[in-house]
């Protein structure tokens, strides 16, 4: 038997990558040359899809899928539930002679018809109106989903109502990319850099944080099973205070799970690259290389599904909730975002002599302007009940939206304000003081991990996205607000310099515009500690919005200017925007109501009986001791304190059960009630419940503790 070498292992991975994808390479091999070229024009340039092309593609896709063991196909879409959806249909049909034939046509590929009545629509559809359509998204390749005893051909699609309203997250994302591309192309044309460029894309690389705990312990926690977060749980003596988890050695079982997740994702063409321990115990991260936004969004959903599916094979449970464990670091999803031409040029790459790169500075300041003007929208795009636990908790970016640029870019903007660009700061090198160690190139600026929106070399990192959230909506918002800002920049430059300006006029107009924008919007730039109270006070002085929770964020989004923006750039109609606002309200209410009712059930049926049993045990011990003629004043006193704690626990439980029973037909009023009445009642009950955990005998406590869940490897 030959032992595999490192090179052979690499070759195996190389062979594995995109194995289960109907990729461009596979299409080039299986499609007639003219059909392939026409399909590529649809994918790359947005040309309309011809049905004759769809028929040929469908036949080739069917043959490829059957050769790989597929028996069914499904249109895979992303409704407004925050997850994905699929309905499987067989590839076989009766042949009328007692046998079957494989059947999959262009119409099967292009359009499906799932029931639209059971998905949230926010008022776009009545509950009795069932018809909806899925439409093939040719920009995202089909792939194979392998089960234990099944293989399914999966076709990424968009999801619309019978009347044409977008019922998913994909359609607005694609529309927003078109809007940004149109405005970005105007900037490129002004600078004469549009030759050979047909479109501008946005790219994303989302970093996924998650927890892995023992699957057996997971199922012993009803709160984790139902709510994906612990509703009770005292802090363990050791949490993350020693800072020994981050980038630490990955436990063997976890590493095996990670490796299998990666291999499955590689087979699906997902370019995952990085894995490591995160800050909290039992917390980890997986991160891909950047991709075009709609493909990156699809791949992100596939990553979350794969984590959940693979973990049980290793006796683990993957938890993607933003705050599954109180008192330790929660999970986010850093969204690395940039703009690139279809020729591969990153428009947010500052290059070496940044002070001479006026085009880059136009795109940079357009983003700064967008984030400042539309901070409420950006904050609202990541608003959710789970994310409320993180934002502003000194473990994630605060709810105040600000931008970090770093020393080099900050210096250049200072020069812009003064009206003259003279230099680009250099980073230099770091001498480590040992001859055996190399000198290291130093970047021209440090990073700021407290910033919600930070420039990180050639992209912006939107760090406030929640770990369980689809990245489609935050990127839709980001694309749209930047499209508006690029529209403003292009219009101003065209007005002052003309649509075909001379180099001198363009430089003069650009410098004037940059200076104007920097002066108007520099308030959103902040390079210090975003967690500090001093910054909160400073942000208030600057007039930056501080939307502390989901209810405040959604209230701000009700202003007419927000749906008008999406309508102007053909991303969402007002009805489509309003529907998403309504759904977010409804989801907030439902999630927290489920949590509150689950908490009350745990308190009444598990924690209270355990506490009373402990109380009885201690009381019997006191009685037996004193019957023997021995006084035990300390134990009697402790028993009295425990009885009082149980009483307060009962009182808090009664309050929670009362307030959670409140119902209001108005989702805004109901969400406000949940925030102002239910959440405080839950916090009170948890305080007393966690205190009981520290007092009740370990053999009586009915739930696995944090210590067991977080440190069991």
XYZ file of C-alpha atoms in Angstrom:
713
model
C 0.000 0.000 0.000
C 1.365 3.373 -1.053
C 1.256 6.173 1.474
C -0.303 9.319 -0.003
C 2.087 12.246 -0.293
C 1.309 15.885 0.327
C 1.309 16.521 -3.414
C -1.127 13.680 -4.082
C -3.433 15.048 -1.388
C -3.335 18.421 -3.104
C -4.095 16.774 -6.409
C -7.081 15.060 -4.785
C -8.423 18.409 -3.594
C -7.809 19.869 -7.032
C -9.825 17.047 -8.568
C -12.553 17.459 -5.964
C -13.059 21.197 -6.451
C -16.322 21.937 -8.321
C -16.842 18.215 -8.932
C -20.561 18.604 -8.243
C -21.057 21.846 -10.168
C -22.414 22.284 -13.675
C -19.627 24.779 -14.100
C -18.509 26.848 -17.039
C -15.866 24.230 -17.805
C -18.513 21.487 -17.853
C -20.802 23.614 -20.018
C -18.001 24.325 -22.469
C -17.429 20.595 -22.784
C -21.075 19.525 -23.109
C -22.780 22.364 -24.970
C -22.571 23.209 -28.679
C -20.186 26.102 -29.196
C -22.855 28.584 -30.304
C -25.167 27.685 -27.412
C -22.302 28.001 -24.944
C -21.417 31.463 -26.261
C -25.013 32.660 -26.059
C -25.386 31.351 -22.508
C -22.137 33.047 -21.464
C -23.447 36.347 -22.830
C -26.520 35.907 -20.642
C -24.370 35.176 -17.601
C -21.730 37.853 -18.136
C -23.541 40.601 -20.015
C -27.147 40.131 -18.977
C -28.445 39.256 -22.461
C -31.995 37.808 -22.424
C -32.133 34.020 -22.220
C -33.478 32.386 -25.370
C -35.768 29.397 -24.784
C -34.044 27.411 -27.524
C -30.804 27.836 -25.575
C -32.576 26.739 -22.384
C -33.740 23.503 -24.062
C -30.216 22.545 -25.114
C -28.762 23.480 -21.709
C -31.464 21.479 -19.924
C -30.713 18.356 -21.928
C -26.973 18.623 -21.241
C -27.600 19.349 -17.568
C -29.922 16.330 -17.312
C -27.360 13.977 -18.880
C -24.615 15.267 -16.591
C -26.802 14.898 -13.498
C -27.928 11.364 -14.391
C -24.343 10.297 -15.043
C -23.593 11.447 -11.495
C -26.458 9.464 -9.978
C -29.207 12.100 -9.808
C -32.818 10.962 -9.753
C -34.540 14.276 -8.923
C -34.197 17.975 -9.560
C -35.253 20.986 -7.538
C -35.547 24.715 -7.958
C -33.592 26.091 -4.997
C -34.631 29.547 -3.833
C -34.365 31.916 -0.905
C -37.751 33.096 0.371
C -38.170 35.794 3.009
C -37.833 33.253 5.816
C -34.070 33.791 6.049
C -33.387 30.236 4.882
C -33.622 28.306 1.607
C -36.456 26.308 0.082
C -36.727 23.442 -2.369
C -39.355 21.120 -3.890
C -38.012 17.934 -5.476
C -39.379 16.485 -8.721
C -38.301 13.249 -10.310
C -36.301 13.267 -13.535
C -38.190 10.156 -14.690
C -41.586 9.883 -16.353
C -43.611 6.787 -17.381
C -43.018 5.843 -21.004
C -46.500 4.326 -21.391
C -45.075 0.835 -21.904
C -44.395 -0.081 -18.310
C -41.033 1.617 -18.180
C -39.678 5.098 -17.606
C -37.765 7.741 -19.527
C -35.642 10.573 -18.237
C -37.324 13.866 -18.926
C -36.068 17.405 -18.214
C -36.804 20.238 -20.634
C -35.981 23.905 -20.974
C -39.320 24.811 -19.399
C -38.439 22.645 -16.366
C -35.115 24.435 -16.100
C -36.342 27.990 -16.536
C -39.568 28.040 -14.514
C -41.065 26.256 -11.535
C -44.279 26.795 -9.624
C -44.072 26.323 -5.843
C -46.870 27.203 -3.455
C -46.393 30.869 -2.528
C -49.081 31.054 0.143
C -47.071 29.457 2.959
C -44.073 31.772 2.684
C -44.031 35.191 4.361
C -44.977 37.974 1.970
C -45.583 40.925 4.274
C -48.962 41.590 2.707
C -47.896 41.151 -0.924
C -49.990 37.983 -1.162
C -53.188 36.924 0.528
C -53.007 33.574 2.305
C -55.415 31.989 -0.170
C -53.373 33.108 -3.191
C -51.086 30.179 -3.744
C -49.461 30.693 -7.122
C -45.789 31.683 -7.277
C -42.981 31.161 -9.768
C -39.322 30.309 -9.576
C -37.070 31.522 -12.396
C -33.631 30.116 -13.246
C -30.732 32.363 -12.255
C -28.196 31.484 -14.922
C -25.491 33.554 -13.192
C -25.265 30.948 -10.431
C -24.427 27.426 -11.656
C -26.538 24.364 -10.979
C -25.055 21.799 -8.619
C -25.623 18.345 -7.142
C -26.832 17.854 -3.588
C -25.687 14.464 -2.313
C -27.679 12.802 0.454
C -27.154 9.461 2.178
C -28.946 7.558 -0.589
C -29.858 10.305 -3.033
C -28.438 12.793 -5.511
C -30.489 15.805 -6.532
C -29.869 18.313 -9.310
C -30.199 21.761 -7.692
C -31.052 24.791 -9.832
C -30.566 28.224 -8.199
C -33.624 30.341 -8.887
C -35.418 33.563 -8.095
C -38.885 33.532 -6.519
C -41.739 35.828 -7.558
C -45.463 36.090 -7.001
C -48.038 35.504 -9.728
C -48.304 39.291 -10.039
C -44.535 39.719 -10.365
C -43.488 40.970 -6.908
C -40.180 39.714 -5.560
C -40.799 37.186 -2.781
C -37.146 36.382 -2.151
C -33.758 37.877 -1.330
C -32.112 37.177 -4.702
C -34.138 39.384 -7.037
C -33.498 42.636 -5.108
C -29.802 41.720 -4.862
C -29.539 41.268 -8.628
C -31.454 44.492 -9.237
C -29.187 46.403 -6.852
C -26.108 45.149 -8.688
C -27.552 46.379 -11.967
C -28.253 49.774 -10.373
C -24.702 50.087 -9.064
C -23.212 48.939 -12.357
C -25.073 51.635 -14.321
C -23.802 54.418 -12.073
C -20.259 53.039 -11.751
C -19.950 52.855 -15.538
C -20.660 56.604 -15.703
C -17.641 57.235 -13.454
C -15.417 54.953 -15.540
C -16.525 56.701 -18.736
C -15.607 60.108 -17.298
C -12.113 58.862 -16.434
C -11.699 57.061 -19.751
C -11.245 53.672 -18.096
C -14.363 52.035 -19.505
C -12.699 50.558 -22.593
C -13.555 46.886 -22.815
C -15.672 47.097 -19.657
C -19.310 46.041 -19.940
C -20.358 45.825 -16.299
C -19.279 46.530 -12.764
C -19.907 43.832 -10.187
C -19.912 43.912 -6.434
C -17.995 41.164 -4.681
C -18.362 39.669 -1.208
C -16.401 37.391 1.054
C -18.444 36.635 4.207
C -16.641 35.260 7.275
C -18.931 32.817 9.094
C -18.627 32.433 12.877
C -20.343 29.527 14.627
C -20.292 27.275 17.695
C -19.814 23.513 17.841
C -20.969 21.645 20.929
C -21.587 17.999 21.724
C -24.769 16.882 19.990
C -25.978 14.875 22.979
C -25.734 17.913 25.249
C -27.421 20.050 22.607
C -30.523 17.861 22.678
C -30.604 18.032 26.467
C -31.209 21.762 26.154
C -34.760 22.460 24.872
C -33.899 26.139 24.578
C -31.059 25.391 22.170
C -33.202 22.976 20.170
C -36.121 25.394 19.800
C -34.486 28.840 20.009
C -30.860 28.132 19.118
C -29.761 30.013 22.251
C -29.601 29.257 25.953
C -32.336 31.042 27.881
C -30.739 30.105 31.201
C -27.102 29.475 32.042
C -24.747 30.749 34.712
C -21.319 31.863 33.595
C -18.606 29.266 34.190
C -15.517 30.165 36.256
C -13.498 29.987 33.032
C -14.941 31.609 29.950
C -12.789 33.555 27.528
C -11.001 35.763 30.064
C -7.654 33.988 29.581
C -7.807 34.753 25.867
C -6.429 31.294 25.152
C -9.066 30.189 22.652
C -8.463 32.591 19.774
C -6.333 30.968 17.050
C -5.632 28.112 19.468
C -5.091 24.484 18.552
C -8.234 23.078 16.960
C -9.567 20.006 18.826
C -9.257 16.750 16.902
C -12.976 16.058 16.561
C -13.670 19.627 15.532
C -10.870 19.559 12.962
C -12.301 16.385 11.441
C -15.693 18.080 11.178
C -14.164 21.204 9.641
C -12.256 19.134 7.092
C -15.398 17.305 5.980
C -17.335 20.572 5.722
C -14.579 22.028 3.568
C -14.454 19.022 1.250
C -18.197 19.114 0.706
C -18.059 22.826 -0.001
C -15.108 22.460 -2.363
C -17.075 19.859 -4.312
C -19.829 22.486 -4.633
C -17.373 25.106 -5.858
C -17.437 27.167 -2.659
C -13.944 28.695 -2.284
C -13.572 28.331 1.491
C -10.030 29.123 2.518
C -9.674 29.918 6.232
C -10.562 28.040 9.421
C -9.640 28.856 13.002
C -10.743 29.032 16.623
C -12.616 32.209 17.459
C -12.577 34.256 20.673
C -15.051 32.217 22.715
C -14.588 28.591 23.761
C -16.226 26.211 21.272
C -16.486 29.059 18.728
C -14.971 28.794 15.238
C -14.832 30.543 11.882
C -14.855 29.537 8.224
C -14.172 32.103 5.512
C -14.115 32.022 1.691
C -12.297 33.958 -0.993
C -14.397 36.805 -2.402
C -16.861 36.130 -5.239
C -19.421 38.036 -7.270
C -22.188 38.995 -4.848
C -25.080 36.791 -5.966
C -22.823 33.730 -6.134
C -21.223 34.602 -2.790
C -24.698 34.942 -1.292
C -25.757 31.524 -2.611
C -22.526 29.979 -1.382
C -23.016 31.521 2.046
C -26.408 29.831 2.393
C -24.807 26.565 1.270
C -22.052 27.010 3.871
C -24.543 27.384 6.712
C -26.551 24.380 5.526
C -23.406 22.277 5.194
C -22.230 23.162 8.711
C -25.583 22.091 10.138
C -25.678 18.892 8.054
C -22.112 17.673 8.587
C -21.707 18.420 12.320
C -23.966 15.517 13.495
C -21.734 13.024 11.662
C -19.059 13.937 14.204
C -21.324 13.906 17.241
C -21.570 17.696 17.173
C -24.235 20.349 16.712
C -23.510 23.556 14.797
C -25.084 26.676 16.314
C -25.244 29.757 14.098
C -27.252 31.988 16.449
C -25.730 35.393 17.152
C -25.675 34.902 20.936
C -26.224 31.289 21.984
C -24.377 31.721 25.303
C -24.747 34.760 27.545
C -21.624 36.375 28.905
C -19.242 35.163 26.207
C -18.537 36.339 22.706
C -21.360 36.057 20.205
C -21.096 35.243 16.505
C -21.147 37.573 13.532
C -20.553 37.402 9.816
C -18.061 39.967 8.564
C -19.139 40.990 5.070
C -16.104 41.933 2.958
C -17.456 44.057 0.093
C -15.891 45.673 -2.952
C -16.560 46.726 -6.557
C -14.855 45.225 -9.586
C -15.134 45.518 -13.365
C -15.854 42.485 -15.520
C -12.215 42.780 -16.587
C -11.082 42.044 -13.039
C -10.085 45.549 -11.897
C -10.884 46.203 -8.228
C -12.254 49.760 -8.059
C -11.412 50.000 -4.349
C -7.747 49.136 -4.808
C -5.852 52.302 -3.795
C -2.641 51.222 -5.598
C 0.793 52.484 -4.576
C 0.521 56.234 -5.213
C -2.974 56.651 -3.899
C -2.863 60.451 -3.925
C -2.620 60.354 -7.725
C -5.468 57.848 -8.153
C -8.428 60.226 -8.439
C -10.783 57.553 -9.756
C -10.214 55.463 -6.632
C -10.837 58.528 -4.456
C -14.146 59.156 -6.230
C -15.309 55.603 -5.509
C -13.992 55.796 -1.933
C -15.723 59.058 -1.108
C -18.901 57.829 -2.785
C -18.976 54.956 -0.281
C -18.259 57.350 2.613
C -21.094 59.615 1.498
C -23.460 56.648 1.092
C -22.760 55.260 4.559
C -23.209 58.683 6.170
C -26.442 59.634 4.392
C -28.004 56.186 4.571
C -26.713 54.981 7.940
C -30.270 54.216 9.073
C -30.786 51.875 6.129
C -27.468 50.155 6.689
C -28.217 49.706 10.384
C -31.711 48.443 9.582
C -30.347 45.865 7.138
C -28.817 43.876 10.009
C -31.585 44.455 12.564
C -32.939 41.307 14.218
C -33.791 39.960 17.638
C -30.663 37.725 17.730
C -28.359 40.517 16.563
C -29.635 42.852 19.278
C -27.676 40.740 21.749
C -24.377 41.598 20.000
C -24.504 45.135 18.695
C -23.183 47.538 21.248
C -22.220 44.786 23.695
C -18.473 45.471 23.438
C -17.958 42.286 21.507
C -19.267 43.431 18.137
C -19.476 46.776 16.395
C -21.830 49.174 18.141
C -25.166 50.208 16.763
C -23.654 53.553 15.681
C -22.571 53.234 12.045
C -19.115 54.738 11.425
C -16.210 54.193 9.019
C -12.581 53.396 9.759
C -10.094 54.247 6.984
C -6.630 53.830 8.465
C -3.747 56.282 8.629
C -2.916 56.428 4.931
C -6.397 57.142 3.631
C -7.182 59.455 6.524
C -4.063 61.471 5.657
C -5.102 61.682 2.009
C -8.596 62.906 2.909
C -7.006 65.536 5.148
C -5.006 66.634 2.107
C -8.190 66.689 0.016
C -9.778 69.048 2.536
C -6.809 71.391 2.197
C -7.195 71.282 -1.572
C -3.898 69.712 -2.578
C -2.711 66.108 -2.841
C 1.031 65.753 -2.279
C 1.865 62.345 -0.761
C 0.882 58.791 0.105
C 2.047 57.509 3.479
C 4.251 54.432 3.325
C 4.259 51.656 5.846
C 7.973 50.890 5.816
C 9.368 47.705 7.341
C 9.545 46.040 10.755
C 12.945 44.895 11.992
C 12.405 42.030 14.432
C 15.845 42.415 15.986
C 17.046 38.911 15.245
C 19.306 38.199 12.296
C 17.617 34.870 11.601
C 14.215 36.527 11.187
C 13.246 38.455 8.058
C 12.195 42.084 8.011
C 8.451 42.427 7.511
C 6.656 44.960 5.319
C 4.527 47.261 7.460
C 1.112 48.344 6.209
C 0.465 52.055 6.056
C -2.271 51.788 8.654
C -3.457 49.544 11.466
C -6.842 47.836 11.676
C -9.715 48.717 13.985
C -11.742 45.685 15.083
C -14.317 47.860 16.856
C -15.416 49.625 13.672
C -18.676 48.487 12.058
C -17.532 49.535 8.570
C -13.780 49.398 8.071
C -11.542 49.747 5.022
C -9.178 46.768 4.969
C -6.765 47.277 2.099
C -8.925 46.973 -1.039
C -12.411 46.437 0.358
C -14.783 47.460 3.107
C -15.611 45.069 5.916
C -19.188 45.449 7.168
C -18.764 43.780 10.548
C -22.273 44.108 11.977
C -24.006 41.368 9.935
C -25.434 38.627 12.146
C -24.087 35.072 11.985
C -27.451 33.455 11.178
C -28.421 36.114 8.626
C -28.473 35.850 4.862
C -26.028 38.355 3.417
C -28.351 39.128 0.498
C -30.323 41.944 2.144
C -27.354 43.828 3.702
C -25.603 43.701 0.331
C -28.751 44.800 -1.488
C -28.882 47.835 0.781
C -25.159 48.509 0.443
C -25.276 48.259 -3.347
C -28.302 50.541 -3.564
C -26.980 53.311 -1.330
C -23.625 53.284 -3.136
C -25.476 53.394 -6.485
C -27.249 56.536 -5.307
C -23.970 58.065 -4.196
C -22.208 57.214 -7.469
C -25.162 58.747 -9.304
C -24.609 61.954 -7.308
C -20.849 61.936 -7.955
C -21.248 61.288 -11.688
C -23.921 63.958 -12.059
C -21.792 66.543 -10.270
C -18.738 65.724 -12.371
C -20.727 65.770 -15.627
C -22.192 69.145 -14.681
C -18.896 70.781 -13.759
C -16.482 69.092 -16.185
C -18.761 67.916 -19.007
C -19.436 64.372 -20.180
C -16.204 64.312 -22.222
C -13.918 66.481 -20.122
C -10.332 67.407 -20.808
C -7.826 65.969 -18.310
C -7.310 69.362 -16.698
C -11.034 70.068 -16.311
C -11.616 66.570 -14.915
C -8.861 66.966 -12.313
C -10.166 70.373 -11.267
C -13.788 69.208 -11.032
C -12.827 66.018 -9.215
C -10.746 67.832 -6.602
C -13.569 70.284 -5.963
C -16.098 67.477 -5.612
C -13.868 65.390 -3.348
C -13.304 68.379 -1.079
C -17.024 69.078 -0.930
C -17.940 65.476 -0.111
C -15.207 65.029 2.496
C -16.200 68.200 4.315
C -19.876 67.251 4.285
C -19.473 63.642 5.386
C -16.272 63.344 7.413
C -18.419 63.121 10.548
C -18.959 59.416 9.846
C -15.207 58.683 9.887
C -13.842 57.565 13.242
C -10.594 55.782 14.025
C -10.798 55.302 17.801
C -12.506 52.867 20.177
C -16.081 52.469 18.992
C -17.037 50.824 22.297
C -16.090 53.813 24.439
C -18.808 55.940 25.990
C -16.833 58.986 24.905
C -17.435 57.994 21.272
C -21.147 57.597 21.902
C -21.239 61.159 23.216
C -19.111 62.372 20.334
C -21.313 60.590 17.795
C -24.372 62.307 19.245
C -22.649 65.686 18.854
C -21.869 64.815 15.231
C -25.523 63.973 14.608
C -24.969 60.307 13.829
C -27.997 58.082 14.444
C -27.770 55.656 17.370
C -30.427 53.017 16.777
C -29.900 50.729 19.743
C -32.214 47.868 18.825
C -34.405 46.376 16.143
C -37.531 48.292 17.117
C -35.746 51.649 16.886
C -34.126 50.624 13.592
C -37.395 49.583 11.994
C -39.097 52.754 13.184
C -36.437 54.781 11.363
C -37.000 52.771 8.171
C -40.666 53.784 8.063
C -39.669 57.213 6.720
C -40.839 57.725 3.130
C -37.328 58.501 1.825
C -36.187 54.895 2.203
C -38.717 53.145 -0.080
C -38.389 56.067 -2.477
C -34.668 55.354 -2.805
C -35.221 51.716 -3.748
C -37.981 52.690 -6.169
C -35.783 55.302 -7.865
C -33.117 52.732 -8.691
C -35.609 49.970 -9.587
C -34.485 47.700 -6.764
C -37.788 47.437 -4.879
C -41.233 48.873 -5.330
C -42.728 50.585 -2.313
C -44.951 47.550 -1.765
C -41.921 45.217 -1.874
C -40.010 47.423 0.567
C -42.971 47.705 2.945
C -43.450 43.939 2.843
C -39.907 43.370 4.064
C -40.407 45.852 6.866
C -43.595 44.064 7.909
C -41.901 40.654 7.784
C -39.044 41.890 9.976
C -41.518 43.179 12.558
C -43.432 39.896 12.487
C -40.280 37.818 12.779
C -39.070 39.883 15.736
C -42.356 39.340 17.565
C -42.534 35.627 16.744
C -38.926 34.865 17.675
C -39.099 36.597 21.038
C -42.543 35.189 21.823
C -41.207 31.671 21.171
C -38.216 32.427 23.389
C -40.395 33.806 26.197
C -42.811 30.871 26.118
C -39.920 28.386 25.981
C -38.293 30.146 28.911
C -41.472 30.031 30.967
C -41.858 26.329 30.208
C -38.268 25.564 31.223
C -38.691 27.581 34.393
C -41.936 25.908 35.457
C -41.294 22.314 34.416
C -37.569 21.887 34.977
C -35.871 24.563 37.031
C -38.591 25.129 39.637
C -39.028 21.385 40.416
C -35.236 21.033 40.744
C -35.094 24.037 43.056
C -37.925 22.740 45.221
C -36.295 19.309 45.421
C -33.055 20.932 46.517
C -34.959 23.054 49.027
C -36.652 19.968 50.437
C -33.331 18.101 50.641
C -31.685 20.952 52.571
C -34.722 21.337 54.853
C -34.632 17.626 55.679
C -30.918 17.900 56.447
C -31.546 20.849 58.771
C -34.371 19.016 60.520
C -32.305 15.862 60.981
C -29.314 17.820 62.269
C -31.305 19.804 64.798
C -33.205 16.673 65.857
C -29.816 15.272 66.780
C -29.326 18.267 69.038
C -26.890 20.124 66.792
C -27.583 23.724 65.885
C -26.828 24.737 62.269
C -27.524 28.450 62.125
C -25.531 29.028 58.933
C -27.400 26.314 57.060
C -30.748 27.616 58.322
C -29.799 31.099 57.162
C -28.708 29.774 53.775
C -31.971 27.850 53.487
C -33.897 31.014 54.191
C -32.007 32.885 51.495
C -32.632 30.053 49.047
C -36.371 30.017 49.849
C -36.484 33.760 49.158
C -34.616 33.248 45.864
C -37.139 30.607 44.812
C -39.972 32.988 45.715
C -38.463 35.765 43.588
C -37.993 33.272 40.760
C -41.678 32.353 40.980
C -42.717 36.002 41.022
C -40.576 36.746 37.953
C -42.052 33.710 36.186
C -45.575 34.953 36.889
C -44.703 38.367 35.447
C -43.264 36.823 32.289
C -46.277 34.564 31.769
C -48.546 37.571 32.125
C -46.750 39.938 29.720
C -46.064 37.323 27.058
C -49.790 36.684 26.804
C -50.320 40.198 25.446
C -51.488 40.305 21.824
C -51.737 43.249 19.485
C -52.898 43.258 15.892
C -50.538 46.139 15.102
C -47.062 44.625 14.544
C -45.326 47.894 15.454
C -47.126 48.177 18.780
C -46.640 44.484 19.481
C -42.888 44.679 18.748
C -42.619 47.680 21.058
C -44.449 45.779 23.809
C -42.118 42.814 23.368
C -39.069 45.051 23.708
C -40.352 47.144 26.625
C -42.188 44.479 28.633
C -41.314 40.935 27.581
C -37.522 41.258 27.210
C -37.074 42.905 30.654
C -39.259 40.186 32.211
C -37.107 37.535 30.550
C -33.952 39.219 31.833
C -35.315 39.284 35.393
C -36.327 35.639 35.294
C -32.934 34.663 33.920
C -31.138 36.547 36.697
C -32.946 34.521 39.351
C -32.704 31.280 37.360
C -28.946 31.620 36.882
C -28.584 32.347 40.602
C -30.460 29.132 41.345
C -28.043 27.213 39.120
C -25.171 28.294 41.373
C -27.021 27.032 44.445
C -28.847 23.853 43.413
C -26.976 20.576 43.802
C -25.295 19.537 40.556
C -27.068 16.175 40.458
C -30.420 17.978 40.541
C -29.803 20.699 37.981
C -31.862 19.708 34.918
C -29.808 21.347 32.155
C -26.244 20.856 30.894
C -24.141 23.739 32.161
C -21.997 26.126 30.167
C -18.916 24.402 31.543
C -20.011 21.053 30.087
C -21.125 22.421 26.743
C -18.248 24.792 26.001
C -15.281 22.785 27.186
C -16.208 19.263 26.149
C -13.979 18.509 23.180
